[in-house]
mmCIF file with all atom_site columns, C-alpha atoms in Angstrom:
data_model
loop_
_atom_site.group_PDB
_atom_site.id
_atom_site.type_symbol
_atom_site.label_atom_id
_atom_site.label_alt_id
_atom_site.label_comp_id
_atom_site.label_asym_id
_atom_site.label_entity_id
_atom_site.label_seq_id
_atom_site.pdbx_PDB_ins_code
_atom_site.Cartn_x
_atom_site.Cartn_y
_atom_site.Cartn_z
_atom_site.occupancy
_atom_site.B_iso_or_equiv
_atom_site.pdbx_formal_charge
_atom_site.auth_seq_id
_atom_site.auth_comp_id
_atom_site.auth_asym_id
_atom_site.auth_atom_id
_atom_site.pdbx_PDB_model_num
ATOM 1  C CA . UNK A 1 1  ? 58.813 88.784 67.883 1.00 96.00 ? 1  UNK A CA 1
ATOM 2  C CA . UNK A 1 2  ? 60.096 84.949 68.118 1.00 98.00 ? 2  UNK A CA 1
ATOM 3  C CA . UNK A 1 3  ? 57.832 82.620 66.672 1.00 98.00 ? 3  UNK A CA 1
ATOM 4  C CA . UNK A 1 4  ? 57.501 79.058 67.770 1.00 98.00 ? 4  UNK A CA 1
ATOM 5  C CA . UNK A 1 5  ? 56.848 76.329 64.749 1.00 98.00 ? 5  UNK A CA 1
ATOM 6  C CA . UNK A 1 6  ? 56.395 72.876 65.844 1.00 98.00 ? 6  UNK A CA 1
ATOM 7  C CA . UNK A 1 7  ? 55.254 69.470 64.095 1.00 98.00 ? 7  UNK A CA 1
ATOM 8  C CA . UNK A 1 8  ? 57.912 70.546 61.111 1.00 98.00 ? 8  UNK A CA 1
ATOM 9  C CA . UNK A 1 9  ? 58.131 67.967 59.188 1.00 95.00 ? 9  UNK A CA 1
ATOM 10 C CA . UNK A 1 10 ? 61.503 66.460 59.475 1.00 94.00 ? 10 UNK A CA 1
ATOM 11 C CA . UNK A 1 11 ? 62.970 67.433 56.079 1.00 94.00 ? 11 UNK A CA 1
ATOM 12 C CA . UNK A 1 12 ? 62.374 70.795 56.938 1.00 95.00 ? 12 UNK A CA 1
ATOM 13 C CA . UNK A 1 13 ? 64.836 73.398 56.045 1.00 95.00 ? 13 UNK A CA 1
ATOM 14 C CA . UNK A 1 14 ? 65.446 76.753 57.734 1.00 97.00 ? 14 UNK A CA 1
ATOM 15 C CA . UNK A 1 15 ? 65.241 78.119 53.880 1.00 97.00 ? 15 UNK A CA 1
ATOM 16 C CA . UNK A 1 16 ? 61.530 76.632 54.257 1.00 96.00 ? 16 UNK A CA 1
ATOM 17 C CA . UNK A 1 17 ? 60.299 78.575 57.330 1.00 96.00 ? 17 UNK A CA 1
ATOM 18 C CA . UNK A 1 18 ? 61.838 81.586 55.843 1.00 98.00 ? 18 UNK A CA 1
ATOM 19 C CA . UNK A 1 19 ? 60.316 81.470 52.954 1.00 97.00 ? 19 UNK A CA 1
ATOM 20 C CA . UNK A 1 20 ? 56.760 80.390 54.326 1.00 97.00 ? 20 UNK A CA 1
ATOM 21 C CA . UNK A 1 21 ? 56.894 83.799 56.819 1.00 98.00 ? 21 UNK A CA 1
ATOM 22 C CA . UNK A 1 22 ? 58.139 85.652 54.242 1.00 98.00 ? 22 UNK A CA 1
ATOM 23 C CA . UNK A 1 23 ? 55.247 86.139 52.808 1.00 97.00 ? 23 UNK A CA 1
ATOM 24 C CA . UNK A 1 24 ? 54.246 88.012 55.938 1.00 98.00 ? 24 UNK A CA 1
ATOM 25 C CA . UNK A 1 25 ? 56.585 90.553 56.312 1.00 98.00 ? 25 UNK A CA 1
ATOM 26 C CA . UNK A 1 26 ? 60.992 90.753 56.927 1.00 98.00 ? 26 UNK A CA 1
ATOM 27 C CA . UNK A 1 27 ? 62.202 87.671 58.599 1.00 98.00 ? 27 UNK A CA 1
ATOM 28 C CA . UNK A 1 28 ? 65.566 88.026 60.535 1.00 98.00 ? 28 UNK A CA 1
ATOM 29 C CA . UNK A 1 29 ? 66.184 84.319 60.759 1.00 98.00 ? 29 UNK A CA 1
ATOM 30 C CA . UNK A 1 30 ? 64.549 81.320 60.651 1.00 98.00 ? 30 UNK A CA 1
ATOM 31 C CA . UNK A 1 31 ? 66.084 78.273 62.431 1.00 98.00 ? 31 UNK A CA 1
ATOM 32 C CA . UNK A 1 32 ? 64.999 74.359 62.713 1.00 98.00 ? 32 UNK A CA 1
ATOM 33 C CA . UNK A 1 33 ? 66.447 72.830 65.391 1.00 98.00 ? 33 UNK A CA 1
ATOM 34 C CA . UNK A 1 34 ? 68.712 70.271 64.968 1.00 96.00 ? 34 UNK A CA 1
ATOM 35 C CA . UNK A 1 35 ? 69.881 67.166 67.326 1.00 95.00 ? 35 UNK A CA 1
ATOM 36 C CA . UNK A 1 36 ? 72.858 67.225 68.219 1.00 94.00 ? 36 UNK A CA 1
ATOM 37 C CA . UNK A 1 37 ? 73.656 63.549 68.706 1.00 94.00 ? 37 UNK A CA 1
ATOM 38 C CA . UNK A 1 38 ? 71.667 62.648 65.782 1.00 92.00 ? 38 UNK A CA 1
ATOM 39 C CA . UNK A 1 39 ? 71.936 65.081 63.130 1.00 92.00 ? 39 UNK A CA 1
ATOM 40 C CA . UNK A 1 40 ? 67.984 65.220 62.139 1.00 93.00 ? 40 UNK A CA 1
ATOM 41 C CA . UNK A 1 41 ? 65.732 67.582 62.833 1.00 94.00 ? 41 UNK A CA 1
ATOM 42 C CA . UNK A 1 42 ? 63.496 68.000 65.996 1.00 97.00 ? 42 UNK A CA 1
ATOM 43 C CA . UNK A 1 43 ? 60.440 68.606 64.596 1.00 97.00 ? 43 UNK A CA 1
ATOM 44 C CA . UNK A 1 44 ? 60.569 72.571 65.644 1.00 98.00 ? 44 UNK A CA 1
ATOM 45 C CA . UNK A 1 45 ? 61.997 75.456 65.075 1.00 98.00 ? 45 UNK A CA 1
ATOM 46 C CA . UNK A 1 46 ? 61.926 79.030 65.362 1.00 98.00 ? 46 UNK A CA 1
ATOM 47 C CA . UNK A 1 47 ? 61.548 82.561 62.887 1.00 98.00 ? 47 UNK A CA 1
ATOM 48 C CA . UNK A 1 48 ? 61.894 85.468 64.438 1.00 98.00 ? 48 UNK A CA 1
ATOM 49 C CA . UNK A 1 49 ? 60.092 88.641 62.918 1.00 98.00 ? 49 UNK A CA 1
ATOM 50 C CA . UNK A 1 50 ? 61.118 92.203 63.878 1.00 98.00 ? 50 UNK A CA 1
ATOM 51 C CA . UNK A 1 51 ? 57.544 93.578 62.985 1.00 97.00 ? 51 UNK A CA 1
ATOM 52 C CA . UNK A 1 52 ? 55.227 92.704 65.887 1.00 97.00 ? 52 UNK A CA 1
ATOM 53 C CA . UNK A 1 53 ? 52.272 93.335 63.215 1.00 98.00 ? 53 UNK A CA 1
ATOM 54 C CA . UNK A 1 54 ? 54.016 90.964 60.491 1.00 98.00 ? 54 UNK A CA 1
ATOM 55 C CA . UNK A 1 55 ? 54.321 88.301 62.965 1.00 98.00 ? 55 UNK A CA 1
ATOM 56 C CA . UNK A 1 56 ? 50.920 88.247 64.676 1.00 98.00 ? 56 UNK A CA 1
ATOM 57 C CA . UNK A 1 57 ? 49.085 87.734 60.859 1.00 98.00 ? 57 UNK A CA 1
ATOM 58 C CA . UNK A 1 58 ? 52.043 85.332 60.019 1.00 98.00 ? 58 UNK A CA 1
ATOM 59 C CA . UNK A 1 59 ? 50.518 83.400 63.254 1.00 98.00 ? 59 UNK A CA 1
ATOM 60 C CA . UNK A 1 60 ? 47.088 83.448 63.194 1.00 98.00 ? 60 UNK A CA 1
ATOM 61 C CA . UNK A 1 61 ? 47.196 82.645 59.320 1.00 98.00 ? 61 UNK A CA 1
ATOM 62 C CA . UNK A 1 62 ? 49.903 80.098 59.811 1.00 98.00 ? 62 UNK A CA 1
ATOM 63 C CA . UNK A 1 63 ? 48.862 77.830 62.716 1.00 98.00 ? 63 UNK A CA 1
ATOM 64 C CA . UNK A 1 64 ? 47.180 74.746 62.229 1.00 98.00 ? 64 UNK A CA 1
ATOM 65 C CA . UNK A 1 65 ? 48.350 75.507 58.441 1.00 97.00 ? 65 UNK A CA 1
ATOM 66 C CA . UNK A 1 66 ? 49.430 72.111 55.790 1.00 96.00 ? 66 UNK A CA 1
ATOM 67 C CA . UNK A 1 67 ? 53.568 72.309 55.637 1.00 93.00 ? 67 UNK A CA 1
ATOM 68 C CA . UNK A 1 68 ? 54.729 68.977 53.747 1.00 90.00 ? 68 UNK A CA 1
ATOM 69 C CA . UNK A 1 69 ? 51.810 66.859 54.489 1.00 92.00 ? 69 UNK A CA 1
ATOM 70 C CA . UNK A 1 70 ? 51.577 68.217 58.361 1.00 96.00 ? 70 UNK A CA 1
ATOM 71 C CA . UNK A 1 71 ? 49.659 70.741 60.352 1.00 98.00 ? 71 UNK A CA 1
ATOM 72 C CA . UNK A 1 72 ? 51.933 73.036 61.983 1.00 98.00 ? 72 UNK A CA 1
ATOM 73 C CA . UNK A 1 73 ? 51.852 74.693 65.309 1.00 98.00 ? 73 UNK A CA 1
ATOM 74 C CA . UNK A 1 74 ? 52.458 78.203 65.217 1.00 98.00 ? 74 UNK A CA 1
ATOM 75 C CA . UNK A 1 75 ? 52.393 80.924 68.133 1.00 98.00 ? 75 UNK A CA 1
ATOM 76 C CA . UNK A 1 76 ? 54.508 83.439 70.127 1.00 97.00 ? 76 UNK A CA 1
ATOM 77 C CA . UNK A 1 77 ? 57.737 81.503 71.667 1.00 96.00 ? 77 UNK A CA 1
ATOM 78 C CA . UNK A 1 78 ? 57.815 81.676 75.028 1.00 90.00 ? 78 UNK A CA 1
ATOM 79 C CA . UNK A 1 79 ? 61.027 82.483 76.989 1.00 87.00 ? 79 UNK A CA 1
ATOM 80 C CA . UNK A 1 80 ? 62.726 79.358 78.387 1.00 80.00 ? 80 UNK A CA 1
ATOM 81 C CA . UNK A 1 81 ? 62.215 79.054 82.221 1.00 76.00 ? 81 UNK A CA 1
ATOM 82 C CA . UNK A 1 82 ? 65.628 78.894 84.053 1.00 60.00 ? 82 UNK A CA 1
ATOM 83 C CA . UNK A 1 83 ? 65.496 78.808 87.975 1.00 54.00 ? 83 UNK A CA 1
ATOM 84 C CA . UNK A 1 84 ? 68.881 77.536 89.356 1.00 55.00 ? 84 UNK A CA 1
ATOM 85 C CA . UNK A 1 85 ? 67.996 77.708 92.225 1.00 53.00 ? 85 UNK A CA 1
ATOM 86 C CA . UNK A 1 86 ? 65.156 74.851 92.210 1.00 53.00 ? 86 UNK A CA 1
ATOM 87 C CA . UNK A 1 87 ? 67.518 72.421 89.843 1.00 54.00 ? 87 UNK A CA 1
ATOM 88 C CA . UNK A 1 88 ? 70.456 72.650 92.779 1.00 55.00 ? 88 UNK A CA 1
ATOM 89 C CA . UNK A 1 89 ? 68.018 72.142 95.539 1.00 55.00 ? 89 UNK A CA 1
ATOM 90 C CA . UNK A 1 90 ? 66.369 69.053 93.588 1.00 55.00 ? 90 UNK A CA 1
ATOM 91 C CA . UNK A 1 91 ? 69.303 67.775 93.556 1.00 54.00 ? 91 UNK A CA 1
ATOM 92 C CA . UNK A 1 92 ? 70.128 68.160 96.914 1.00 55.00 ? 92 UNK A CA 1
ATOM 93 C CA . UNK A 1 93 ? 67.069 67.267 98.853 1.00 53.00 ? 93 UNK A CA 1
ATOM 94 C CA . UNK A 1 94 ? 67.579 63.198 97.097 1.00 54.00 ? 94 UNK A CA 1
ATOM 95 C CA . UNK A 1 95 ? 71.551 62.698 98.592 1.00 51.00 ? 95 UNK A CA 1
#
């Protein structure tokens, strides 16, 4: 299962969400997102957990948990919605 993790604090590490999930059961990686142009964390990331069991308790006793001063956000990623079709026709319905 991928598992969403947002308000990270920005000194987050991916060695830090692994090890916090760890806990819970195997963790196949563990990644905070980085920007590109800036070099500093976004505030998220994202652990994925091949046990769907390991990853629902790593949620529910996770989210809204302390991390570094901050209470993190923690649930089931959701797939990213991609419809070309409606980003070419936006475009071309304003020239």
């Amino acid at each position: 299962m991928n598992i969403y993790v947002g308000n990270l604090d920005y000194n987050a590490t991916d060695s830090d969400l692994r090890n916090m999930f760890e806990e819970f059961g195997e963790v196949s990686s563990a990644n905070v997102i980085i920007d590109k142009s800036s070099g500093r964390s976004k505030g998220f990331g994202f652990v994925e957990m091949p046990t769907n069991s390991e990853a629902t308790e790593a949620i529910s006793s996770l989210n809204e948990s302390d991390m570094n001063g901050r209470s993190i956000k923690v649930n089931e990623a959701l797939p990213r919605e991609t419809n070309k079709s409606t980003a070419r026709n936006s475009f071309r319905s304003r020239y």
